[in-house]
mmCIF file of C-alpha atoms and ligand atoms in Angstrom:
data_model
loop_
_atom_site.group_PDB
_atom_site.id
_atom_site.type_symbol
_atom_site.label_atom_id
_atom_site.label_comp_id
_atom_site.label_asym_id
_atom_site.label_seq_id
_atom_site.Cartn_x
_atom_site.Cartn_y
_atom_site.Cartn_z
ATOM 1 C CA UNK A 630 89.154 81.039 88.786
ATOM 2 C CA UNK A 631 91.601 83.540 87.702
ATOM 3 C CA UNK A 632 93.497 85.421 90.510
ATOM 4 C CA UNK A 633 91.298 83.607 92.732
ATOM 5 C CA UNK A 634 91.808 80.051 92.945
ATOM 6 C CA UNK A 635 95.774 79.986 92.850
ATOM 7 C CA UNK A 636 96.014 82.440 96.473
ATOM 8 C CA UNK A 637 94.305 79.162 97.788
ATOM 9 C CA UNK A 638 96.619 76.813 96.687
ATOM 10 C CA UNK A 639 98.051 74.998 99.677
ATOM 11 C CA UNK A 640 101.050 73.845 97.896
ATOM 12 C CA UNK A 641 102.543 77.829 98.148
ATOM 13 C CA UNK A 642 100.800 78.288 101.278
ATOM 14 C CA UNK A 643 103.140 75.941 103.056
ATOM 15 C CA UNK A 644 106.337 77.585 100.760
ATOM 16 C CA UNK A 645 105.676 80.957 101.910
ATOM 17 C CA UNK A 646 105.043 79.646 105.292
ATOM 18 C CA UNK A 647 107.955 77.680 105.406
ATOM 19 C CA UNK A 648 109.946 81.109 103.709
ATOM 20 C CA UNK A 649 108.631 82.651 106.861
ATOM 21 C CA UNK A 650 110.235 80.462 109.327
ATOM 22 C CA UNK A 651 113.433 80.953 107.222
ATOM 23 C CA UNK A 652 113.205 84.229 107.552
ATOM 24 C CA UNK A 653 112.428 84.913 111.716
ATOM 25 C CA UNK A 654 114.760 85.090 113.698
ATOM 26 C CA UNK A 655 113.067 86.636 117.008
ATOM 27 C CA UNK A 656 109.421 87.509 118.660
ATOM 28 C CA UNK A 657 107.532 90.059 116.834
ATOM 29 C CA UNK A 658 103.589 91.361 117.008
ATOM 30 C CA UNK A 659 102.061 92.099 113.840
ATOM 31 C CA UNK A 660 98.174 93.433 113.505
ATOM 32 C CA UNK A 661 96.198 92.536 110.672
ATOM 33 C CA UNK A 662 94.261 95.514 110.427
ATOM 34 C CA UNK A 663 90.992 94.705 108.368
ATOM 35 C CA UNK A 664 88.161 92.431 109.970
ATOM 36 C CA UNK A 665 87.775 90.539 106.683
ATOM 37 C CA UNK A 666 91.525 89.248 107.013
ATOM 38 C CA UNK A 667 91.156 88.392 110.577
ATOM 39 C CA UNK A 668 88.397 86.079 109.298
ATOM 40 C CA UNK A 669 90.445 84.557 106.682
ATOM 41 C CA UNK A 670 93.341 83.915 109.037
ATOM 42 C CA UNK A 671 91.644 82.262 111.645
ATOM 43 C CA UNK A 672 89.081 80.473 109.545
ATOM 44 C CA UNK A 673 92.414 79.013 107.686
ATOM 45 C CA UNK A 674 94.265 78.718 111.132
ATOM 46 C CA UNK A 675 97.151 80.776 109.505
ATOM 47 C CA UNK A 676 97.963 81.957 113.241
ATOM 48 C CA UNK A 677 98.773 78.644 114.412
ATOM 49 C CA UNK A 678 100.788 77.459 111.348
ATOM 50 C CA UNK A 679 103.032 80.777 112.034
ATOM 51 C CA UNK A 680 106.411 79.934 113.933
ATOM 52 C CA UNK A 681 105.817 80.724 117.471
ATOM 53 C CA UNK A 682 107.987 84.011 117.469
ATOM 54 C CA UNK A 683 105.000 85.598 115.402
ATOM 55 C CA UNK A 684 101.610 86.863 116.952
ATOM 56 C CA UNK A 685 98.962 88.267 115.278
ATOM 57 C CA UNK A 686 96.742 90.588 116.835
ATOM 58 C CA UNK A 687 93.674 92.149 115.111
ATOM 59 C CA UNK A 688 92.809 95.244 114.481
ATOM 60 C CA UNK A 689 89.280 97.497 114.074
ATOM 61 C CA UNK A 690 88.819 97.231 110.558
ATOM 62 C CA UNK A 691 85.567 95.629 110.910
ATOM 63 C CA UNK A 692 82.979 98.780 110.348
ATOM 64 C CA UNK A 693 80.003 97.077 112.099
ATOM 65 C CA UNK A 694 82.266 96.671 115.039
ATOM 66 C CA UNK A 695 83.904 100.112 115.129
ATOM 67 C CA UNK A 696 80.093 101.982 114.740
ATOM 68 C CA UNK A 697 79.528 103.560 118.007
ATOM 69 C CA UNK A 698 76.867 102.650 120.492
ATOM 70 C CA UNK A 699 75.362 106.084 120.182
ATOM 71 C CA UNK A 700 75.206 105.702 116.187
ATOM 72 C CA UNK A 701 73.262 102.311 116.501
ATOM 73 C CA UNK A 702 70.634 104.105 119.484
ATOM 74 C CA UNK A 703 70.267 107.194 117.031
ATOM 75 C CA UNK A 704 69.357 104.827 113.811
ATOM 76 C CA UNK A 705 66.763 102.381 116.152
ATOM 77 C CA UNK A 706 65.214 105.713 117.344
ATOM 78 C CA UNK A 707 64.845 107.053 113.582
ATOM 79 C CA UNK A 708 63.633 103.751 112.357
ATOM 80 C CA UNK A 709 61.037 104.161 114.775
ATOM 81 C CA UNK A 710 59.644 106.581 113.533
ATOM 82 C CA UNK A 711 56.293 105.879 111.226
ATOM 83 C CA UNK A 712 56.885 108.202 108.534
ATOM 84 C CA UNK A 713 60.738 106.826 107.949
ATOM 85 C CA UNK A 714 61.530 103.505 105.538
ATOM 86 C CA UNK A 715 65.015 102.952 107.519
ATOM 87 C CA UNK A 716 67.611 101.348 104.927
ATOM 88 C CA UNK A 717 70.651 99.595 105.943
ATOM 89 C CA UNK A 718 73.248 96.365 104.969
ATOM 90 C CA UNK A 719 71.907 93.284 106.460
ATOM 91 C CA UNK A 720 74.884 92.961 109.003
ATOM 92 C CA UNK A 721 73.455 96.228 110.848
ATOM 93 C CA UNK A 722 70.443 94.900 111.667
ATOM 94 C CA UNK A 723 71.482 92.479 114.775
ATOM 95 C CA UNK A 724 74.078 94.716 116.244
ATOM 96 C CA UNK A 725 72.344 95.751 119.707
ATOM 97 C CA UNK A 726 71.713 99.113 120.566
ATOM 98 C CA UNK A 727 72.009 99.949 123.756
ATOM 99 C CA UNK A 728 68.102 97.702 124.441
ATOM 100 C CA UNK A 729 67.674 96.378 121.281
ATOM 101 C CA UNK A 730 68.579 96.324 117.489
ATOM 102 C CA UNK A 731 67.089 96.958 113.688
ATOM 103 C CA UNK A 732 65.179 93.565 113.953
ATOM 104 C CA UNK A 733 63.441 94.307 116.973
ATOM 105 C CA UNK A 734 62.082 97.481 115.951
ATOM 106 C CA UNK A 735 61.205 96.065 112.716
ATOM 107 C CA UNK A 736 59.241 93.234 114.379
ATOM 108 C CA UNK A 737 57.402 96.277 116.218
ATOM 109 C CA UNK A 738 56.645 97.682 112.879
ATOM 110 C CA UNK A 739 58.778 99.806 112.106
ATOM 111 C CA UNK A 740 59.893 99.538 107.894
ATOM 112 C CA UNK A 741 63.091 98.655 108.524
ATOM 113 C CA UNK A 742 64.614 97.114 105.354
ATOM 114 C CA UNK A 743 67.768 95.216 104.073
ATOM 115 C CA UNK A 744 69.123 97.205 100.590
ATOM 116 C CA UNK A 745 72.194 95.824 98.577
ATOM 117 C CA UNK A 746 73.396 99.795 97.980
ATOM 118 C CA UNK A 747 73.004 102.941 98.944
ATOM 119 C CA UNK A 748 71.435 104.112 95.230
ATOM 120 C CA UNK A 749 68.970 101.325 96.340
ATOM 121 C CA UNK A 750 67.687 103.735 98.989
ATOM 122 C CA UNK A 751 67.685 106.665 96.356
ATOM 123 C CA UNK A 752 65.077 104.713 94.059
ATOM 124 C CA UNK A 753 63.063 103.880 97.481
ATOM 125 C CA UNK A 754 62.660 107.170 98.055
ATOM 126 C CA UNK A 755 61.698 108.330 94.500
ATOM 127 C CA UNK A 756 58.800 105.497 94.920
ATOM 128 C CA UNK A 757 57.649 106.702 98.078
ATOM 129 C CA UNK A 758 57.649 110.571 97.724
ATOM 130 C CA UNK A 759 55.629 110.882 100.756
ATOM 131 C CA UNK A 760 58.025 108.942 103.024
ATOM 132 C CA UNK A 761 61.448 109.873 104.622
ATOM 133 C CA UNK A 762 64.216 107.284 103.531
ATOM 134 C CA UNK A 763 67.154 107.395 105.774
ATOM 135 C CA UNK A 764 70.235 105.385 104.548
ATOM 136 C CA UNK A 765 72.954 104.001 107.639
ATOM 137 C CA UNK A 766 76.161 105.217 106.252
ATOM 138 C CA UNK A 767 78.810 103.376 107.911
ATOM 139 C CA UNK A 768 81.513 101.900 106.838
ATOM 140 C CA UNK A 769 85.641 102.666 105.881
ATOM 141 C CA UNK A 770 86.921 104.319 102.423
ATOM 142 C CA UNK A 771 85.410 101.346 100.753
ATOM 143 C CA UNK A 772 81.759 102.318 101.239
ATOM 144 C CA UNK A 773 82.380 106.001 101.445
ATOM 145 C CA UNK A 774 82.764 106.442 97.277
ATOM 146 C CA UNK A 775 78.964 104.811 96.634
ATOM 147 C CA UNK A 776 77.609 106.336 99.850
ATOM 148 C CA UNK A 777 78.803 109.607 98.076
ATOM 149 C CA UNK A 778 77.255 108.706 95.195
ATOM 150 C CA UNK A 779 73.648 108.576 96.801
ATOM 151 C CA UNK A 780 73.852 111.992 97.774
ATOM 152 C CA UNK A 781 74.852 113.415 94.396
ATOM 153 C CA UNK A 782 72.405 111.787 93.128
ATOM 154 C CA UNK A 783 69.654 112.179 95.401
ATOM 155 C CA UNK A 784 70.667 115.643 94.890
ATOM 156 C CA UNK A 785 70.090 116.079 91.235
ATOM 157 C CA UNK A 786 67.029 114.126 91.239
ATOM 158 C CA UNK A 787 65.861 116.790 93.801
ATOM 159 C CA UNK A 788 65.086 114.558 96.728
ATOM 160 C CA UNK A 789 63.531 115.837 99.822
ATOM 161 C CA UNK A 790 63.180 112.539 100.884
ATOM 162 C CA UNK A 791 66.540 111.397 101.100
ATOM 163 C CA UNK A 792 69.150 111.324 103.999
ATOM 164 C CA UNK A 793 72.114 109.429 105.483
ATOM 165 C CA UNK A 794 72.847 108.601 109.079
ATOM 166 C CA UNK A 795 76.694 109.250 108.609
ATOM 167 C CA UNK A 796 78.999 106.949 110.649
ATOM 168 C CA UNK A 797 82.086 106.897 108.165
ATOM 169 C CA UNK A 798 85.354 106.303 109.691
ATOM 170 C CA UNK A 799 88.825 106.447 108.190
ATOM 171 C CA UNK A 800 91.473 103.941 108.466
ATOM 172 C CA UNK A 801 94.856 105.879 108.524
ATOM 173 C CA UNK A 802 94.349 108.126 112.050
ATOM 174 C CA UNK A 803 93.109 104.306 113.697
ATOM 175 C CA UNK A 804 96.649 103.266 112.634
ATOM 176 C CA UNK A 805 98.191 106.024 114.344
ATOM 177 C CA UNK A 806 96.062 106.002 117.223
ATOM 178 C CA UNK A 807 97.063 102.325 118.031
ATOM 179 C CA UNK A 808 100.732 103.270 117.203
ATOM 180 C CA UNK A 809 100.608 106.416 119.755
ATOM 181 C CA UNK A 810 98.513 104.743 122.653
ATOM 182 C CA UNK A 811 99.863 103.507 126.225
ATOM 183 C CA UNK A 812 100.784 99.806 126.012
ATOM 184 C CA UNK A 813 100.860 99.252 122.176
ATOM 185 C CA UNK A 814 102.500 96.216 121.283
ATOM 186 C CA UNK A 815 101.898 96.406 117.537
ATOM 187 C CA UNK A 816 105.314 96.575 115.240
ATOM 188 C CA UNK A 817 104.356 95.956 112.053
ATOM 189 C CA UNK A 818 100.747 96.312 109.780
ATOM 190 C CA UNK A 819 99.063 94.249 107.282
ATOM 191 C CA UNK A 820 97.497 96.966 105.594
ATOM 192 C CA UNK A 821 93.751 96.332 104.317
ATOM 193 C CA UNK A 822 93.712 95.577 100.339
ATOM 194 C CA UNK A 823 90.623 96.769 99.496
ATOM 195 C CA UNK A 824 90.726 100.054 101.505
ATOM 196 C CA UNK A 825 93.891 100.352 99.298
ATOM 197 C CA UNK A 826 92.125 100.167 96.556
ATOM 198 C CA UNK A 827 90.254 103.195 97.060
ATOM 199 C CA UNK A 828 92.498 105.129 98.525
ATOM 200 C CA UNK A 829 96.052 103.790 97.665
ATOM 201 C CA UNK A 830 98.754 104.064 100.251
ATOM 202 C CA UNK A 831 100.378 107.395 99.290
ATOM 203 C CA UNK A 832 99.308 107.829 103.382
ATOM 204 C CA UNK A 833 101.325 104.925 104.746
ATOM 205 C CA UNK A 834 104.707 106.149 104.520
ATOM 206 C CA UNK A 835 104.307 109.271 106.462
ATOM 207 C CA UNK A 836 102.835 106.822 109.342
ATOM 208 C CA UNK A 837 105.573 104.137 108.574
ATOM 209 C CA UNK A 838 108.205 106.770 109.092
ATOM 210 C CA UNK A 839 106.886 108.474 112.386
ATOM 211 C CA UNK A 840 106.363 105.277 114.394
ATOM 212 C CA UNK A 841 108.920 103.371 112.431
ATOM 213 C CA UNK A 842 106.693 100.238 111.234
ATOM 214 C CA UNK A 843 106.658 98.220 107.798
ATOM 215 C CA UNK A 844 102.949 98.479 107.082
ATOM 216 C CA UNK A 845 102.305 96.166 104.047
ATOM 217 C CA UNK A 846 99.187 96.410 101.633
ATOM 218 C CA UNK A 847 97.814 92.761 102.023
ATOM 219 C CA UNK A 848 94.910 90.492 100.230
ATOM 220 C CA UNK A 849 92.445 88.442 101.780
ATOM 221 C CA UNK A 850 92.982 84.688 100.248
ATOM 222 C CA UNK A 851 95.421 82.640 102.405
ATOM 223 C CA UNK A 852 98.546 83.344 99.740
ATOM 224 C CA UNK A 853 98.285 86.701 99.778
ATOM 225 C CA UNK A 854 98.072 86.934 103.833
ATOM 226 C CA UNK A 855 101.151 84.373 104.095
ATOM 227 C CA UNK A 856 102.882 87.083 101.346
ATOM 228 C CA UNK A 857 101.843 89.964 102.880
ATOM 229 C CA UNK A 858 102.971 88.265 106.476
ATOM 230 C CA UNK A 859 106.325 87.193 104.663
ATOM 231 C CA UNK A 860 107.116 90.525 103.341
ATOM 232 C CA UNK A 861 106.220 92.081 106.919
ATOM 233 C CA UNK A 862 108.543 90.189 108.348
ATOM 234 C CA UNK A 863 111.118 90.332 106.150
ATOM 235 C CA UNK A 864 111.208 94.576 106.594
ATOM 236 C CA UNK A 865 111.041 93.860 110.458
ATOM 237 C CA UNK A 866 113.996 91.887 110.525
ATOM 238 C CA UNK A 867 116.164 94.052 108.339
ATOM 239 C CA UNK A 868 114.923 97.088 110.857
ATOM 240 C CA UNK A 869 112.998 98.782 107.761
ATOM 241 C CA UNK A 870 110.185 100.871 108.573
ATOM 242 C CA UNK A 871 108.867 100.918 105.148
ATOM 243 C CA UNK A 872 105.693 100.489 103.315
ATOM 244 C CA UNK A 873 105.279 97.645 100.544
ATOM 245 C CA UNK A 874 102.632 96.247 98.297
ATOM 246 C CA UNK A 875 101.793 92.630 98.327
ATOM 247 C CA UNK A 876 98.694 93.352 96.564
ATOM 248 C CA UNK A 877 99.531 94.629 93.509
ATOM 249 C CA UNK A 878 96.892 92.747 91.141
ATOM 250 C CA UNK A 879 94.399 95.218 92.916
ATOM 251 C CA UNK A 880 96.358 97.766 94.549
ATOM 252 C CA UNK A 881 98.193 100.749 92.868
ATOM 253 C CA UNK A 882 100.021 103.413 94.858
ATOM 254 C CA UNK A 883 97.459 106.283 94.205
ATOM 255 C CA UNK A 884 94.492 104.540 93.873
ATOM 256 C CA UNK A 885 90.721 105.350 92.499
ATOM 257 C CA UNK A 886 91.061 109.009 91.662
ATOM 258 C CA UNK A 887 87.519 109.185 90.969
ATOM 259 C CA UNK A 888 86.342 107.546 93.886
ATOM 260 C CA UNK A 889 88.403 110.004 96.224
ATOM 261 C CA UNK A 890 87.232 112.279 94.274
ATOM 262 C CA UNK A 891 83.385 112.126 94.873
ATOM 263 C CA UNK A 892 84.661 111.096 98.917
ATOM 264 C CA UNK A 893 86.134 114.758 98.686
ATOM 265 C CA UNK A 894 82.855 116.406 97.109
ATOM 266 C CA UNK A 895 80.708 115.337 99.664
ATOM 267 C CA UNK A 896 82.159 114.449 102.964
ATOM 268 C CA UNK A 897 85.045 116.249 104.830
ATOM 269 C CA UNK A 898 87.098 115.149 107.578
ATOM 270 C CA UNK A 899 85.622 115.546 111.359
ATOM 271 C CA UNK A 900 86.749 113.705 114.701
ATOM 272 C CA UNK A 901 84.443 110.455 114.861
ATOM 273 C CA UNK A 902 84.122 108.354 118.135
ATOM 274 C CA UNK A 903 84.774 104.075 117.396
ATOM 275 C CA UNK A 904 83.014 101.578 119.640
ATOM 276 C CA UNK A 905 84.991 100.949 122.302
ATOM 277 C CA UNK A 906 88.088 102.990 121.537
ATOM 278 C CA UNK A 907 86.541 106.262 121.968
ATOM 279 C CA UNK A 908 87.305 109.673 119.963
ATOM 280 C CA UNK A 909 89.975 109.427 117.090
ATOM 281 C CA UNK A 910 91.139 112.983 115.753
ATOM 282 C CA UNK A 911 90.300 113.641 112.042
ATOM 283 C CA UNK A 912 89.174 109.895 111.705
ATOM 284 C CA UNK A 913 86.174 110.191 110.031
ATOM 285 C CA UNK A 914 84.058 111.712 107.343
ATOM 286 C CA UNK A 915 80.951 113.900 107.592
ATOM 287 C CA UNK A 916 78.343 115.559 105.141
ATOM 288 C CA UNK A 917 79.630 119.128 103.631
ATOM 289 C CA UNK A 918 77.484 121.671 104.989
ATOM 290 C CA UNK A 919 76.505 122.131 101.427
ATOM 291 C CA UNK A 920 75.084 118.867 102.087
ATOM 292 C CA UNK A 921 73.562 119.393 105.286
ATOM 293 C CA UNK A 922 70.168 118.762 103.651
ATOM 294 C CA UNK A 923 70.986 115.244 103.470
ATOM 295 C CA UNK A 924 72.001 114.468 107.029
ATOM 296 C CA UNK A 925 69.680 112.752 108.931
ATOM 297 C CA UNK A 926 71.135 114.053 112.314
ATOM 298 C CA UNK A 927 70.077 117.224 111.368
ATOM 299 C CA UNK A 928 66.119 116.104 109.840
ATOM 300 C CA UNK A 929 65.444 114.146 112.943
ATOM 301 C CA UNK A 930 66.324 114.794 116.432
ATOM 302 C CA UNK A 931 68.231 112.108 117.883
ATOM 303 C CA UNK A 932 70.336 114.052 119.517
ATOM 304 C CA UNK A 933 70.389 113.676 123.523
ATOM 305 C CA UNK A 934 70.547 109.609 123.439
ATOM 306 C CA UNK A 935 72.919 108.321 126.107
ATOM 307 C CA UNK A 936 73.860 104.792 125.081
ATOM 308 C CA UNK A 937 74.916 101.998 127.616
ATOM 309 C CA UNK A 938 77.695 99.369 127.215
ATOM 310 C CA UNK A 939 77.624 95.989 128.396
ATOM 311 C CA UNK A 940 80.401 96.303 131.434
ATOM 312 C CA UNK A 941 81.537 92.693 130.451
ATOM 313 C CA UNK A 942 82.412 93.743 126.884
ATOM 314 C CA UNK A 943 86.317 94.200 126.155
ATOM 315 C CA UNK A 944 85.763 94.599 122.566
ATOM 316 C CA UNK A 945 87.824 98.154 122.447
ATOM 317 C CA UNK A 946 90.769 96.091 124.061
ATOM 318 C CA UNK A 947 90.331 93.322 121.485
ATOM 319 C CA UNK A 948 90.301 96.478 118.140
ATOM 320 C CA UNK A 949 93.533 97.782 119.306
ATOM 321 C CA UNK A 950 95.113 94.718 119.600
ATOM 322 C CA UNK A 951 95.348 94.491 123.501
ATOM 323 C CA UNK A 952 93.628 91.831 124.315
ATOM 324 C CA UNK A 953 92.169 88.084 122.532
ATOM 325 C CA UNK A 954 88.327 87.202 122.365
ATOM 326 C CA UNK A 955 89.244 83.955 124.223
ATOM 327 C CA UNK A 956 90.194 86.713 127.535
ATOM 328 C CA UNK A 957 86.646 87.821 127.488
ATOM 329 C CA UNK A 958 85.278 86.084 130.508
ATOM 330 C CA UNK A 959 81.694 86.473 128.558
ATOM 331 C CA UNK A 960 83.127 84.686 125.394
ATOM 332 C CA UNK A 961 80.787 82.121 124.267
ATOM 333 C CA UNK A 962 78.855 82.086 127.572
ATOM 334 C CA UNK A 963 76.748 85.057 128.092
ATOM 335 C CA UNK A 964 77.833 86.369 124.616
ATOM 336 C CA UNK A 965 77.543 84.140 121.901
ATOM 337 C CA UNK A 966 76.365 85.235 117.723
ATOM 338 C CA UNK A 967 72.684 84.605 118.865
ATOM 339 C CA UNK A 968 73.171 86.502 122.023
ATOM 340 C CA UNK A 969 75.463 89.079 121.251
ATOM 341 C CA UNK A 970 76.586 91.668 124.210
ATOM 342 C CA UNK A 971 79.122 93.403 121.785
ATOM 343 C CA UNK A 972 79.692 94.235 117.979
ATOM 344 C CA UNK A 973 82.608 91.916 117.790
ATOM 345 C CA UNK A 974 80.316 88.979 117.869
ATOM 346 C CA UNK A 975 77.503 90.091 116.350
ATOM 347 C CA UNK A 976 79.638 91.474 113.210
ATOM 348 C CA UNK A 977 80.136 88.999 110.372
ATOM 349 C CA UNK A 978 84.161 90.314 110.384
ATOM 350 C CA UNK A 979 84.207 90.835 114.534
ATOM 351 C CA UNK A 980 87.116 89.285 115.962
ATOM 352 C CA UNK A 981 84.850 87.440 118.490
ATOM 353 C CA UNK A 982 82.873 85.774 115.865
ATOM 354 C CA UNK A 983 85.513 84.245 113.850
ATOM 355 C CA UNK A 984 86.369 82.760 117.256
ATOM 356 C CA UNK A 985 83.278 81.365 118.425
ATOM 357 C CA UNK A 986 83.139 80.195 114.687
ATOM 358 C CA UNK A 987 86.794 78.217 113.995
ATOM 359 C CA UNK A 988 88.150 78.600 117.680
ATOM 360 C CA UNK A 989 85.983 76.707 120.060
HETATM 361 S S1 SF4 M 2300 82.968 88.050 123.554
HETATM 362 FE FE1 SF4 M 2300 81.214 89.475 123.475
HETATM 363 S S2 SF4 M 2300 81.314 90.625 125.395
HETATM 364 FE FE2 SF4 M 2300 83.329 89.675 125.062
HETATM 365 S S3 SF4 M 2300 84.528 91.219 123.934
HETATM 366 FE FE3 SF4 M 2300 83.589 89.880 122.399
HETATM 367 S S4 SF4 M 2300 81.677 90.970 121.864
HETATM 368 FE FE4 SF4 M 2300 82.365 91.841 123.821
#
């Protein structure tokens, strides 16, 4: 397949991998920001066919992961409720709650159901005028543009019906949060390719400057990661804080004006808690008030809950890049993909899954 089947090609794999251990000369920590490349990377073993001097650490660009505790509680308590169809992605519907998740309360009857897209939800609730629909927003810039969507639509259809549970969050401020915090270790970025192509990277080289890093816009097949690792290296060698694009059959520098646009119609920027890190500033996106109709915060009342972490969990740790899943003394004992105690296993792009999948 075209621009598919030759970033798999092992034959330039090994080149770029053996360009790479040209090319370091000394120890450096590089954090591979989206959950999807984490995947890739481990489920290739790309870590361990790095020269020593290189670690990877991964970041919290997995959105099921980074969803707060409180977020999950608030959508099993709306689900439960007999007049709501509750719509989600399917990966939502095993990450535990503080006592349970999606699947439990649909086994107790509650119409919880699996849609492929947020206009999905839109037509459910045009078939079922006499029923709430609630849509979980979650998700980075990439989900934001269709999420956005709904609501403009759902709007000039007239929908009562219709509302999201908002949990957007924004990748930039994460970058700088992990670049600002006590301990950070992280000196260069693989930045995530398909966030890029939403919103371009016309906001990396403010970042890049401030904490001088190379942040580099990065696929997800094994060629592009080994290029976008290459190319990270490279600018950390030469002591260049600069941002590059090793992405550029998807990625352009400004990215999809009309998709930012219809992000900027609808949501605005608000401080937005992430699972285990706690409260980024100006990291995520809510509903305009104009919009307020459509917020399902507002329609239901959900909001006292008081969620409860598992105490074993390091997962926050793990997002910025501070710990491994393998340090998790729970790690494929009491927390395993069946038995989840944190959002990092249970997600499909959590760091502790890909372990427990390629690592045991
Ligand atoms: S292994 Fe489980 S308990 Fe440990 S950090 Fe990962 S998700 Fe949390």
């Amino acid at each position: 397949m075209k621009y598919l089947e030759e970033f798999r090609d092992a034959e330039l794999v090994h080149r770029g991998l053996a360009e790479i251990e040209r090319t370091v000369t000394r120890p450096w920590v590089i954090m591979e920001i989206c959950g999807g490349q984490t995947h890739a990377i481990v489920r290739h073993g790309l870590d361990q066919l790095l020269p020593g001097a290189i670690e990877l650490v991964h970041g919290p660009g997995c959105p099921v992961c980074v969803t707060p505790l409180e977020q999950v509680d608030k959508a099993l308590a709306i689900a439960s409720r007999p007049e709501v169809i509750f719509t989600s992605y399917g990966d939502m519907l095993r990450v535990p709650g503080s006592g349970r998740d999606l699947m439990s309360v649909r086994a107790g009857g509650g119409d919880v159901r699996v849609v492929y897209s947020p206009l999905d939800a839109v037509q459910l609730a045009r078939e079922n005028p006499e029923r709430q629909v609630v849509f979980f927003a979650i998700g980075f810039e990439t989900t934001a543009p269709a999420n956005a969507m709904s609501v403009v639509q759902a709007q000039s259809l007239g929908l009562a019906n219709f509302s999201l549970l908002v949990s957007h969050v924004r990748v930039p401020p994460a970058m700088e949060a992990i670049l600002g915090g006590e301990g950070n270790r992280v000196q260069g970025f693989l930045a995530a390719g398909h966030v890029c192509a939403v919103m371009g990277y016309w906001e990396y080289p403010a970042i890049a400057e401030r904490f001088h890093v190379p942040i580099v816009v990065t696929g997800f097949e094994p060629l592009d990661l080994v290029q976008g690792l290459l190319e990270t290296i490279r600018l950390l060698e030469v002591g260049r804080a600069e941002v590059a694009n090793a992405y550029r059959r998807v990625v352009s520098f400004e990215g999809n004006r009309p998709a930012q646009a219809v992000i900027q119609r609808v949501f605005e920027s608000c401080d937005r808690a992430w699972r285990g890190i706690g409260i980024i500033a100006d990291s995520g996106w809510r509903l305009r008030a104009e919009f307020a109709g459509f917020d399902a915060e507002q329609r239901f009342d959900v909001g006292g809950i008081q969620p409860q972490e598992s105490p074993l969990c390091i997962a926050g740790l793990i997002l910025q890049g501070k710990k491994k899943p393998t340090d998790c003394t729970a790690f494929g004992t009491l927390c395993t993909p069946e038995q989840p105690l944190g959002a990092t296993m249970v997600s499909s792009e959590g760091a502790c899954s890909a372990y427990y999948r390629y690592r045991r």
